[in-house]
Coordinates of C-alpha atoms in Angstrom, one line a residue:
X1 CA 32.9 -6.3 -5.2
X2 CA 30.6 -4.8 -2.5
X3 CA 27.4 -3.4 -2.6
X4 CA 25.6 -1.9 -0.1
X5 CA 21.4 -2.2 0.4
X6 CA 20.2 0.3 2.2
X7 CA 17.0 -0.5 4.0
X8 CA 15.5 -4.4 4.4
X9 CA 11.9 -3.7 3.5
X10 CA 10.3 -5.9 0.8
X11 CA 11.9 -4.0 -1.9
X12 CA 15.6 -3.5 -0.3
X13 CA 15.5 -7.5 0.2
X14 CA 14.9 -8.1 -3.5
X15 CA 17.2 -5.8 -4.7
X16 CA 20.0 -8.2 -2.8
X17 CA 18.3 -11.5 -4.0
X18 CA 18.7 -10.1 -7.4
X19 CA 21.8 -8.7 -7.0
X20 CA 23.0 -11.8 -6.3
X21 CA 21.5 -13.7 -9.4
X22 CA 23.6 -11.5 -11.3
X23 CA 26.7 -10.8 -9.6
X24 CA 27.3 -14.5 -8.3
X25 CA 29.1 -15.6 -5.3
X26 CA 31.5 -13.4 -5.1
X27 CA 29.7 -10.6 -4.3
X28 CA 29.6 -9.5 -0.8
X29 CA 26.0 -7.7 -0.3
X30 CA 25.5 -6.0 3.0
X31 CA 22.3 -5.5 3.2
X32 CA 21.7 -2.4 6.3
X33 CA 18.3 -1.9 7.9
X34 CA 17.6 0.6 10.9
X35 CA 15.2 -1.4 12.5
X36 CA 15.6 -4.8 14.4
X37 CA 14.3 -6.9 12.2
X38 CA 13.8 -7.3 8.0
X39 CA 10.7 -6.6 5.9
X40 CA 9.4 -2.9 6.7
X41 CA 6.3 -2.5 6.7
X42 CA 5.7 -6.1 6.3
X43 CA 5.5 -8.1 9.6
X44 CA 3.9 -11.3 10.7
X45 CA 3.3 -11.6 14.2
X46 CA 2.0 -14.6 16.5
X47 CA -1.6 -14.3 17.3
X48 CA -3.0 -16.8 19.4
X49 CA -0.3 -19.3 18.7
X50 CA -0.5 -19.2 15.1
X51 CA 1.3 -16.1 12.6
X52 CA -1.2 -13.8 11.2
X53 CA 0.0 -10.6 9.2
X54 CA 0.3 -6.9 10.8
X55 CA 0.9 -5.1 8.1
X56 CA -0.1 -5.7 4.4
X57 CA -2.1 -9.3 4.2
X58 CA -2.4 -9.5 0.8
X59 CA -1.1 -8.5 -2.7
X60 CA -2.8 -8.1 -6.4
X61 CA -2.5 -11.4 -7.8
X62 CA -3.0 -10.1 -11.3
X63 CA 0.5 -8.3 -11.2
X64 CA 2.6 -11.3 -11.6
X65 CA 5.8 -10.0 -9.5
X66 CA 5.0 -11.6 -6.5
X67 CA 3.6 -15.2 -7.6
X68 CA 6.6 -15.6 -9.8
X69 CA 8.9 -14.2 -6.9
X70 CA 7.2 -17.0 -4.9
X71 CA 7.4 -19.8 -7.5
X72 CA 11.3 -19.0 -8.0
X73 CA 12.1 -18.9 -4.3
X74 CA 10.1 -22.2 -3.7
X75 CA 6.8 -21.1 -2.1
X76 CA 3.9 -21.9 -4.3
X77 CA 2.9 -23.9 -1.6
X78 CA 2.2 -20.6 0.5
X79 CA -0.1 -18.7 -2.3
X80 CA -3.7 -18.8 -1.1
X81 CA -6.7 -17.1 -2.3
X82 CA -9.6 -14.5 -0.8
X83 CA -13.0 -16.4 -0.1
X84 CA -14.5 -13.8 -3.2
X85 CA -16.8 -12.1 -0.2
X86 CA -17.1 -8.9 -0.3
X87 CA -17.1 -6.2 2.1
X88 CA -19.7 -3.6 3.9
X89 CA -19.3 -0.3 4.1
X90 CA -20.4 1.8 7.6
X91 CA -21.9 5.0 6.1
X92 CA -24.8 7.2 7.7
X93 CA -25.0 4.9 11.0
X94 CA -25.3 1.5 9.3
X95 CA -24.1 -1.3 7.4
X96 CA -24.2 -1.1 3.2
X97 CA -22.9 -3.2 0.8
X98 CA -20.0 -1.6 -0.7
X99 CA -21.3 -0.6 -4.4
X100 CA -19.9 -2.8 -7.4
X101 CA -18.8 -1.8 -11.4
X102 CA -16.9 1.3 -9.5
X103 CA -12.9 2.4 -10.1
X104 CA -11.4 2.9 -6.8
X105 CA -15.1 3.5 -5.5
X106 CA -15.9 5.9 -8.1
X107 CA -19.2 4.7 -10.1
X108 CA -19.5 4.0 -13.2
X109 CA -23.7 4.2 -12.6
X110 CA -26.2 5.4 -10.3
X111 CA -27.7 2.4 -9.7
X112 CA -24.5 0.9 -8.1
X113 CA -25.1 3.4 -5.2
X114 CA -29.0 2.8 -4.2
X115 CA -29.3 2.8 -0.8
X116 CA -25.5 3.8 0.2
X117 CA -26.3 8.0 -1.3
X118 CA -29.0 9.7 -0.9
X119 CA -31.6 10.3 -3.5
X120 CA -30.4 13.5 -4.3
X121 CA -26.8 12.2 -5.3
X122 CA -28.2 9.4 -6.9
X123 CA -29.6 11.9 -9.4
X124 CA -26.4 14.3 -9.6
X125 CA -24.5 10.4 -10.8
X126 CA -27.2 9.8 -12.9
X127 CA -27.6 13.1 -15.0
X128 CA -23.7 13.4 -15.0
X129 CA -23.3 12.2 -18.2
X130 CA -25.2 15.6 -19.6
X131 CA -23.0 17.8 -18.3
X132 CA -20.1 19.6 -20.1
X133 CA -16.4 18.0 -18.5
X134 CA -13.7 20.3 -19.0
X135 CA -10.7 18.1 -18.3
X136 CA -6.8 19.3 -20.2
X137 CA -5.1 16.2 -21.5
X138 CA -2.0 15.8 -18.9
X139 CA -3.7 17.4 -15.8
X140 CA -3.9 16.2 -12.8
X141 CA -6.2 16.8 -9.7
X142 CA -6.9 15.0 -6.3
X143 CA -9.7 12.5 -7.1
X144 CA -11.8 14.2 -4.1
X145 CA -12.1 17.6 -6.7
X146 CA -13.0 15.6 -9.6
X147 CA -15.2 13.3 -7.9
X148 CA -17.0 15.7 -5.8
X149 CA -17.8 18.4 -8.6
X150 CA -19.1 15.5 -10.6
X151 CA -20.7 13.1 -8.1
X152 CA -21.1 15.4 -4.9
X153 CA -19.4 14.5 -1.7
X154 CA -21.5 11.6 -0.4
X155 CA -19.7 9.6 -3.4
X156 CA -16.2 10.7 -1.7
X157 CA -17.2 10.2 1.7
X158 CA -19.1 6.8 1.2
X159 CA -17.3 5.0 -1.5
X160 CA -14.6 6.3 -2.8
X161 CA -12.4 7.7 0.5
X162 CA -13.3 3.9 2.0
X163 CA -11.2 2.3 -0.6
X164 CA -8.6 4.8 -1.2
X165 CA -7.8 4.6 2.8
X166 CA -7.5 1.1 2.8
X167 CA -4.6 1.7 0.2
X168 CA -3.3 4.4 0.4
X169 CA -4.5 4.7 4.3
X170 CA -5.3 8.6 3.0
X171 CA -7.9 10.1 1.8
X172 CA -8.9 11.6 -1.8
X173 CA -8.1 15.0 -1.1
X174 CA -4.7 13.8 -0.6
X175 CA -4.5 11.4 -4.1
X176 CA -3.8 11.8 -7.4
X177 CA -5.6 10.7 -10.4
X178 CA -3.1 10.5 -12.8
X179 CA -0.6 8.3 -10.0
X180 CA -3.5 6.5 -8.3
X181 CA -5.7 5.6 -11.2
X182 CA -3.8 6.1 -14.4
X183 CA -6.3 4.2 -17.0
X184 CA -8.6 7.0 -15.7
X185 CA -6.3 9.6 -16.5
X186 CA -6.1 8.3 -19.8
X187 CA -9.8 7.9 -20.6
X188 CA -10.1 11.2 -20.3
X189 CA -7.0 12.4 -22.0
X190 CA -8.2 10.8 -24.6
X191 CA -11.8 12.8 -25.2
X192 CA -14.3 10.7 -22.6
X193 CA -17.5 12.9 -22.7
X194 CA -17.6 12.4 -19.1
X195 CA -16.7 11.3 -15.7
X196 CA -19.3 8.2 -15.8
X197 CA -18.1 8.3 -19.8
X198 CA -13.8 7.8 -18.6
X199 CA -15.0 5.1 -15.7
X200 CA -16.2 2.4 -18.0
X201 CA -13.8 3.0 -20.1
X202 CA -11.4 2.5 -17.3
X203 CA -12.5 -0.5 -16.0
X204 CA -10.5 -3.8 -16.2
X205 CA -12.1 -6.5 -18.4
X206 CA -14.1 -8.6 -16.7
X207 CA -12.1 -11.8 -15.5
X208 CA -12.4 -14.9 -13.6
X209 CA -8.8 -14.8 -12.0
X210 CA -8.7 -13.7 -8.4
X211 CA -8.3 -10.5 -7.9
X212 CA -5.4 -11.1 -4.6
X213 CA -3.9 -13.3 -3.0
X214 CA -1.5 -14.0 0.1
X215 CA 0.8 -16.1 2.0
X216 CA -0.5 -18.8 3.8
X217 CA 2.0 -18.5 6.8
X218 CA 2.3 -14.9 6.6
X219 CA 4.5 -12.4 4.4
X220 CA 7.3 -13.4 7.1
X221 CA 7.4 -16.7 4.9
X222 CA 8.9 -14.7 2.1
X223 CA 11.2 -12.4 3.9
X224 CA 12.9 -15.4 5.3
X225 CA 13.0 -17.0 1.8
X226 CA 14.4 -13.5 0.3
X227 CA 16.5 -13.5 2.8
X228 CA 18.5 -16.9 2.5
X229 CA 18.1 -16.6 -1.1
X230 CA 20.1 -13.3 -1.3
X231 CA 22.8 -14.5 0.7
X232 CA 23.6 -10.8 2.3
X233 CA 25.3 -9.9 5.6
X234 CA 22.3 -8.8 7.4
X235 CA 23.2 -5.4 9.8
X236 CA 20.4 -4.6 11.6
X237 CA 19.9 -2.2 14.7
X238 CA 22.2 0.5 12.2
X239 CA 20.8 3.4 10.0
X240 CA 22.5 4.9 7.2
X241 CA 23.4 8.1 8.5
X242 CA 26.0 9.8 5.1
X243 CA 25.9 8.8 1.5
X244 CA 28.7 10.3 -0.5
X245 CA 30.3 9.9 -3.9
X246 CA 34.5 8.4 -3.5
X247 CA 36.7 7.7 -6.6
X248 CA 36.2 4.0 -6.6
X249 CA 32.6 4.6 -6.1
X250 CA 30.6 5.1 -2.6
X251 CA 30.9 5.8 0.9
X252 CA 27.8 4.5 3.3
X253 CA 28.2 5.6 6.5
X254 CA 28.6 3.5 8.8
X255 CA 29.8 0.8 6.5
X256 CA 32.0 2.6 4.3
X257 CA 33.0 2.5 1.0
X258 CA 31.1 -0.1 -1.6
X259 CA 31.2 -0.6 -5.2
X260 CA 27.4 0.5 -5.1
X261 CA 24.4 1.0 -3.7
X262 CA 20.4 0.6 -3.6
X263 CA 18.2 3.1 -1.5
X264 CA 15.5 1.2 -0.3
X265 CA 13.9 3.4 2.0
X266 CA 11.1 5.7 2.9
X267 CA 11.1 8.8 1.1
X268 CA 12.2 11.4 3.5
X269 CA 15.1 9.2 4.2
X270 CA 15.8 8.8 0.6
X271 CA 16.1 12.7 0.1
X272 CA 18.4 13.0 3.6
X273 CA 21.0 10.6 2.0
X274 CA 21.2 12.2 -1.4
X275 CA 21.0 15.5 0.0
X276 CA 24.5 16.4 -1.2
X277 CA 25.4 13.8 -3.8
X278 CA 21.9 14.3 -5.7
X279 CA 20.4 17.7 -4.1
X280 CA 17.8 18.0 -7.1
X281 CA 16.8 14.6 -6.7
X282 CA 16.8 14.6 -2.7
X283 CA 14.2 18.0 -3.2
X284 CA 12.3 15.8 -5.4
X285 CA 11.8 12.9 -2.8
X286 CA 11.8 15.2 0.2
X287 CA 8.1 16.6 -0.9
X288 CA 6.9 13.3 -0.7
X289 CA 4.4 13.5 1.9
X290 CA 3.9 9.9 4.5
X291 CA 0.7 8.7 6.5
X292 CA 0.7 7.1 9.5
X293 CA -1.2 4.1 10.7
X294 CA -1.9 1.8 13.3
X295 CA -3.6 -1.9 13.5
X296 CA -5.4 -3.8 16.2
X297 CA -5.6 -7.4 15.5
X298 CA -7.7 -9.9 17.7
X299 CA -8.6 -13.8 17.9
X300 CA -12.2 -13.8 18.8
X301 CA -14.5 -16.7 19.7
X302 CA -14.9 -18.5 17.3
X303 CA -19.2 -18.0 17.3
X304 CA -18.5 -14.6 17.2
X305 CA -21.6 -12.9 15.9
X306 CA -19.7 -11.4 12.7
X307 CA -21.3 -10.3 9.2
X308 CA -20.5 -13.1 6.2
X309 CA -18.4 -10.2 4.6
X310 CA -14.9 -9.6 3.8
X311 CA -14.6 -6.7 5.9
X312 CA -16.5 -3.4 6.8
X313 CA -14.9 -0.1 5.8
X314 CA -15.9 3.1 7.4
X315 CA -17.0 6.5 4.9
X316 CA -15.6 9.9 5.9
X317 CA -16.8 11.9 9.0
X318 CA -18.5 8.8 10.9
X319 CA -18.8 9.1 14.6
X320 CA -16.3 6.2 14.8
X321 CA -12.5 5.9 15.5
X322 CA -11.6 2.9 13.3
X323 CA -11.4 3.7 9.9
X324 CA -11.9 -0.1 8.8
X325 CA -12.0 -4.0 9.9
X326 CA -10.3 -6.7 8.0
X327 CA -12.9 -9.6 9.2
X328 CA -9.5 -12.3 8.1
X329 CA -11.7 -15.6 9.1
X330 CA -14.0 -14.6 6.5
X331 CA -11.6 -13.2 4.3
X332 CA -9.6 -16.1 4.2
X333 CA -10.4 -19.6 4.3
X334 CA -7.0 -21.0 5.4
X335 CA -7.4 -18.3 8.3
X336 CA -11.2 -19.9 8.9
X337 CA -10.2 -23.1 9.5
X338 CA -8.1 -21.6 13.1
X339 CA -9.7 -22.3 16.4
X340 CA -10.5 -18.5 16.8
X341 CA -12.1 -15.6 14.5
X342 CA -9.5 -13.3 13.5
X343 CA -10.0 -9.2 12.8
X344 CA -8.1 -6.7 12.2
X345 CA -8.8 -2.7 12.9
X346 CA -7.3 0.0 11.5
X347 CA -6.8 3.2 12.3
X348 CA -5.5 6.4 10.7
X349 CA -5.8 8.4 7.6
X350 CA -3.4 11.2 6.0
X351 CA -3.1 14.6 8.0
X352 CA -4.5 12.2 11.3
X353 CA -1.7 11.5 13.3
X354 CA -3.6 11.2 17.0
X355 CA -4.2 7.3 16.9
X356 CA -0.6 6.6 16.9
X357 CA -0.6 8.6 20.2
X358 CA -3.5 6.4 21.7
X359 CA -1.8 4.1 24.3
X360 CA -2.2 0.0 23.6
X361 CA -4.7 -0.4 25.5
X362 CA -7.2 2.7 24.5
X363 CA -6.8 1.6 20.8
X364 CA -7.6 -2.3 21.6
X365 CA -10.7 -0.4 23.7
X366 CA -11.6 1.5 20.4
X367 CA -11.2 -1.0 18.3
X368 CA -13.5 -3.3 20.4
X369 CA -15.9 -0.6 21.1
X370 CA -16.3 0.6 17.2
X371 CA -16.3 -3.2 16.4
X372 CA -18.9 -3.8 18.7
X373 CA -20.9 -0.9 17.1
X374 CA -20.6 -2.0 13.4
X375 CA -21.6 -5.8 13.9
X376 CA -24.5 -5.3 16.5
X377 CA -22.6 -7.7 18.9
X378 CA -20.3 -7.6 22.6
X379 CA -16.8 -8.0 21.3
X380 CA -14.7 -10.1 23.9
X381 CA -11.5 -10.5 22.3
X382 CA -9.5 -13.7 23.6
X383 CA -6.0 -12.1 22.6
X384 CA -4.9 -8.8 20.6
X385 CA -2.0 -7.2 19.1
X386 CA -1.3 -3.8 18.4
X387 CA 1.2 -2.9 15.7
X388 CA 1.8 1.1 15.1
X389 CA 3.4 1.9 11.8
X390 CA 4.3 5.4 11.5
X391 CA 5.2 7.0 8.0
X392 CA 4.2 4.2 6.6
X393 CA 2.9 4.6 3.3
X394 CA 3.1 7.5 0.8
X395 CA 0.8 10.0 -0.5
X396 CA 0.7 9.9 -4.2
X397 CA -0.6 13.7 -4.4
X398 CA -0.9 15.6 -8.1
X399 CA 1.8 15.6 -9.8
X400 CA 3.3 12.7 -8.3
X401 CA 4.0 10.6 -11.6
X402 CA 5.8 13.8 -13.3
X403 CA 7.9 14.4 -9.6
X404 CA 9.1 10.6 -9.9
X405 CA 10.2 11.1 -13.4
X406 CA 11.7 14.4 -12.7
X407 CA 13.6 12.2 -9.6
X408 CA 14.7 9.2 -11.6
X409 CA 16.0 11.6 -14.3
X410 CA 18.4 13.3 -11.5
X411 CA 20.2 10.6 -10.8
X412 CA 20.4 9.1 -13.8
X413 CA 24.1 10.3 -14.4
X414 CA 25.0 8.5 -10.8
X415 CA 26.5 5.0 -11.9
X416 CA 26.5 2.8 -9.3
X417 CA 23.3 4.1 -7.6
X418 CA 19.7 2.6 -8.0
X419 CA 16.3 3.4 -5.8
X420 CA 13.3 1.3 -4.7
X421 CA 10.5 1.7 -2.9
X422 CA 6.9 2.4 -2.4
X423 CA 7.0 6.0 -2.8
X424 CA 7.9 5.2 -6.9
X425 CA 5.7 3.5 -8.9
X426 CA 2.9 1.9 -6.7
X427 CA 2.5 0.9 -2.7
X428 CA 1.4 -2.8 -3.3
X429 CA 4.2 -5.1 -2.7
X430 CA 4.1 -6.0 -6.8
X431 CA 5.0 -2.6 -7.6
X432 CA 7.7 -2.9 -4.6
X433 CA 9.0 -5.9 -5.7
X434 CA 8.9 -4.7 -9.6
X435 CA 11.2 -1.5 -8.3
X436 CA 14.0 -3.7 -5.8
X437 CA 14.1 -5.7 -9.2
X438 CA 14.9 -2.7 -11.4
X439 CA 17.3 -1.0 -8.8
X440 CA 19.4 -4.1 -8.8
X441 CA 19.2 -4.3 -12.5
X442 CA 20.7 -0.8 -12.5
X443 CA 23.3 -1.4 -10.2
X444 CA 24.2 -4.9 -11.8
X445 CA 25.0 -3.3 -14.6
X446 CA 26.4 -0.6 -13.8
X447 CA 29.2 -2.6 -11.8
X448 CA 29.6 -5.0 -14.6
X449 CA 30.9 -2.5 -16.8

């Protein structure tokens, strides 16, 4: 029996680990990646000596995919947890606390955003309550509509795009409700009188569990534990370039015919393989839209002069290039204890593709010049890294929820063929892990009968 994994990223690697939990030995799982190396947009690098994450650093620990992933595979060793501090936001030329009881940024009182808003939105949030909301149970709208009638812009520009960039690296006008904040969409579907009204009722419970964690070593730690786990013939350097249907099964080009196979890959790349076996399903996943990013890490001093914060984020249409900082020493106490202050800059947003075009060394000068701005201090990095990651992450527009249904219902019919990724049900490596581990499930059983 062979099956074919198209695309190592995070969820392609899980779908062969658990492929091979139920398929056994016997199975031969090629597992094909275009790039030179596994784990997508995962990647640990070497930063002054010592690994430090370029791409995602940390994952929601209340989502138990990835801790129980960890636990099975041997690492509990590796989970560590965020200092609790939290971050600033850079809004109006200076440094705010970024507000608390919000959803995504979005308030669930005025008083949350004294000092970050003007007076004049602090009274449009407060009064919003008294307002007649027209909202149709099963709409959807970009939260940057909603928010703004309701809140006015400064509450997009200075809370909520902050934290949707950092996730999504977009902006509202770009995001769903219904896909990006579902218990929203379902305060309201269900009669909230309100925008304030649907956020409390949204809100998680209060808890006392960390919110995240991460990987002491890096998320390279788990992709080489995934990795040896699954036992998979590892082609690298190779895309997929055909994907047909054969009477025994598949055909993947350039490996050719298998038993089955997982798509593990971006979006657009999903749709240009199942452009002919699944051309309702490839139409679905070609609207998908991607944003591009790009990250600057540098090892500072270790007296660098930086804020006792988690990070600063920057609000919409600042005079800055960066769109946020990850300050990791702070962030991370394991990361604290290094010889050097680690930060990381980011850079990019949906519909902004011109960092990516910035050479090395202009975006380690933006990111030390924007840096410098923010914290009030000369930055004089001791080493850097830049790491570009174009088409990234996807946009999880209107409609996105009812598209992915609409997708997964195409190829239901297609035994033999499951899908994973971040453009399904989530971009946070749970959510990535929870669909590798439903593709294989698929695909396991699909072959076992």
């Amino acid at each position: 029996m062979r099956i074919a994994v198209v695309g190592g990223g995070i969820s392609g690697l899980v779908a062969a680990y658990r492929l091979r939990q139920r398929l056994g030995e016997s199975a031969d799982i090629v597992v094909l990646e275009q790039r030179g190396r596994v784990g997508g947009v995962l990647h640990t690098g070497q930063l002054a000596g010592e690994p430090l994450d370029l791409g995602a650093e940390a994952f929601v620990g209340r989502r138990p995919e990835v801790i129980e992933l960890m636990g099975e595979l041997g690492l509990d060793d590796q989970l560590v947890r965020p200092a609790g501090k939290r971050p600033l936001v850079w809004a109006g030329g200076s440094a705010h606390p970024l507000p608390g009881r919000t959803l995504m940024g979005i308030p669930s009182d005025a008083e949350s955003l004294r000092g970050l808003v003007d007076d004049e939105t602090l009274h449009r949030v407060a009064s919003e309550p008294e307002r007649p909301l027209r909202w149709e149970p099963g709409s959807d709208v970009d939260v940057q509509s909603l928010v703004a009638e309701r809140f006015g812009r400064q509450v997009v520009e200075r809370s909520v795009d902050p934290l949707l960039g950092g996730v999504y690296a977009g902006v509202s006008a770009s995001i769903g409700i219904r896909a990006a904040l579902p218990t929203l969409a379902a305060a309201l579907d269900q009669g909230a009188s309100s925008l304030t009204d649907a956020v409390r009722k949204a809100m998680p419970a209060p808890s006392s569990a960390p919110v995240f964690g991460g990987l002491r070593d890096g998320y390279g730690a788990l992709l080489t534990a995934l990795t040896e786990a699954s036992r998979a013939r590892l082609v690298t350097d190779l895309p997929a370039t055909r994907l047909a249907r054969s009477p025994r099964g598949w055909v993947v080009d350039p490996l050719g015919a298998v038993d089955a196979v997982v798509l593990a890959t971006p979006a657009p790349v999903t749709a240009r393989l199942l452009h002919y076996v699944a051309p309702d399903a490839a139409a679905l996943a070609d609207g998908i839209e991607l944003s591009s990013s790009a990250l600057v890490a540098m090892a500072l001093p270790k007296d660098a002069a930086l804020p006792d914060n988690s990070g600063i984020l920057v609000a919409t249409g600042e005079p800055l290039r960066a769109k946020a900082f990850t300050l990791s020493s702070r962030k991370w106490p394991h990361l604290a204890a290094r010889d050097v202050a680690l930060v990381r800059a980011s850079f990019g947003r949906f519909g902004d593709e011109k960092p990516l075009t910035w050479t090395d060394d202009e975006l380690l000068a933006a990111a030390v010049e924007d840096l410098g701005t923010v914290t009030g201090t000369t930055i004089t990095p001791l080493a850097a890294m830049v790491q570009r990651w174009p088409g990234g992450l996807p946009q999880y527009a209107p409609g996105h929820s009812e598209r992915i249904e609409a997708l997964e219902a195409a190829i239901a019919p297609l035994e033999g063929l499951g899908l994973a990724g971040a453009y399904l049900h989530g971009v946070g490596v749970p959510a990535c892990v929870a669909t590798g581990t439903a593709a294989a499930e698929r695909v396991a059983h699909s072959v076992g009968h």
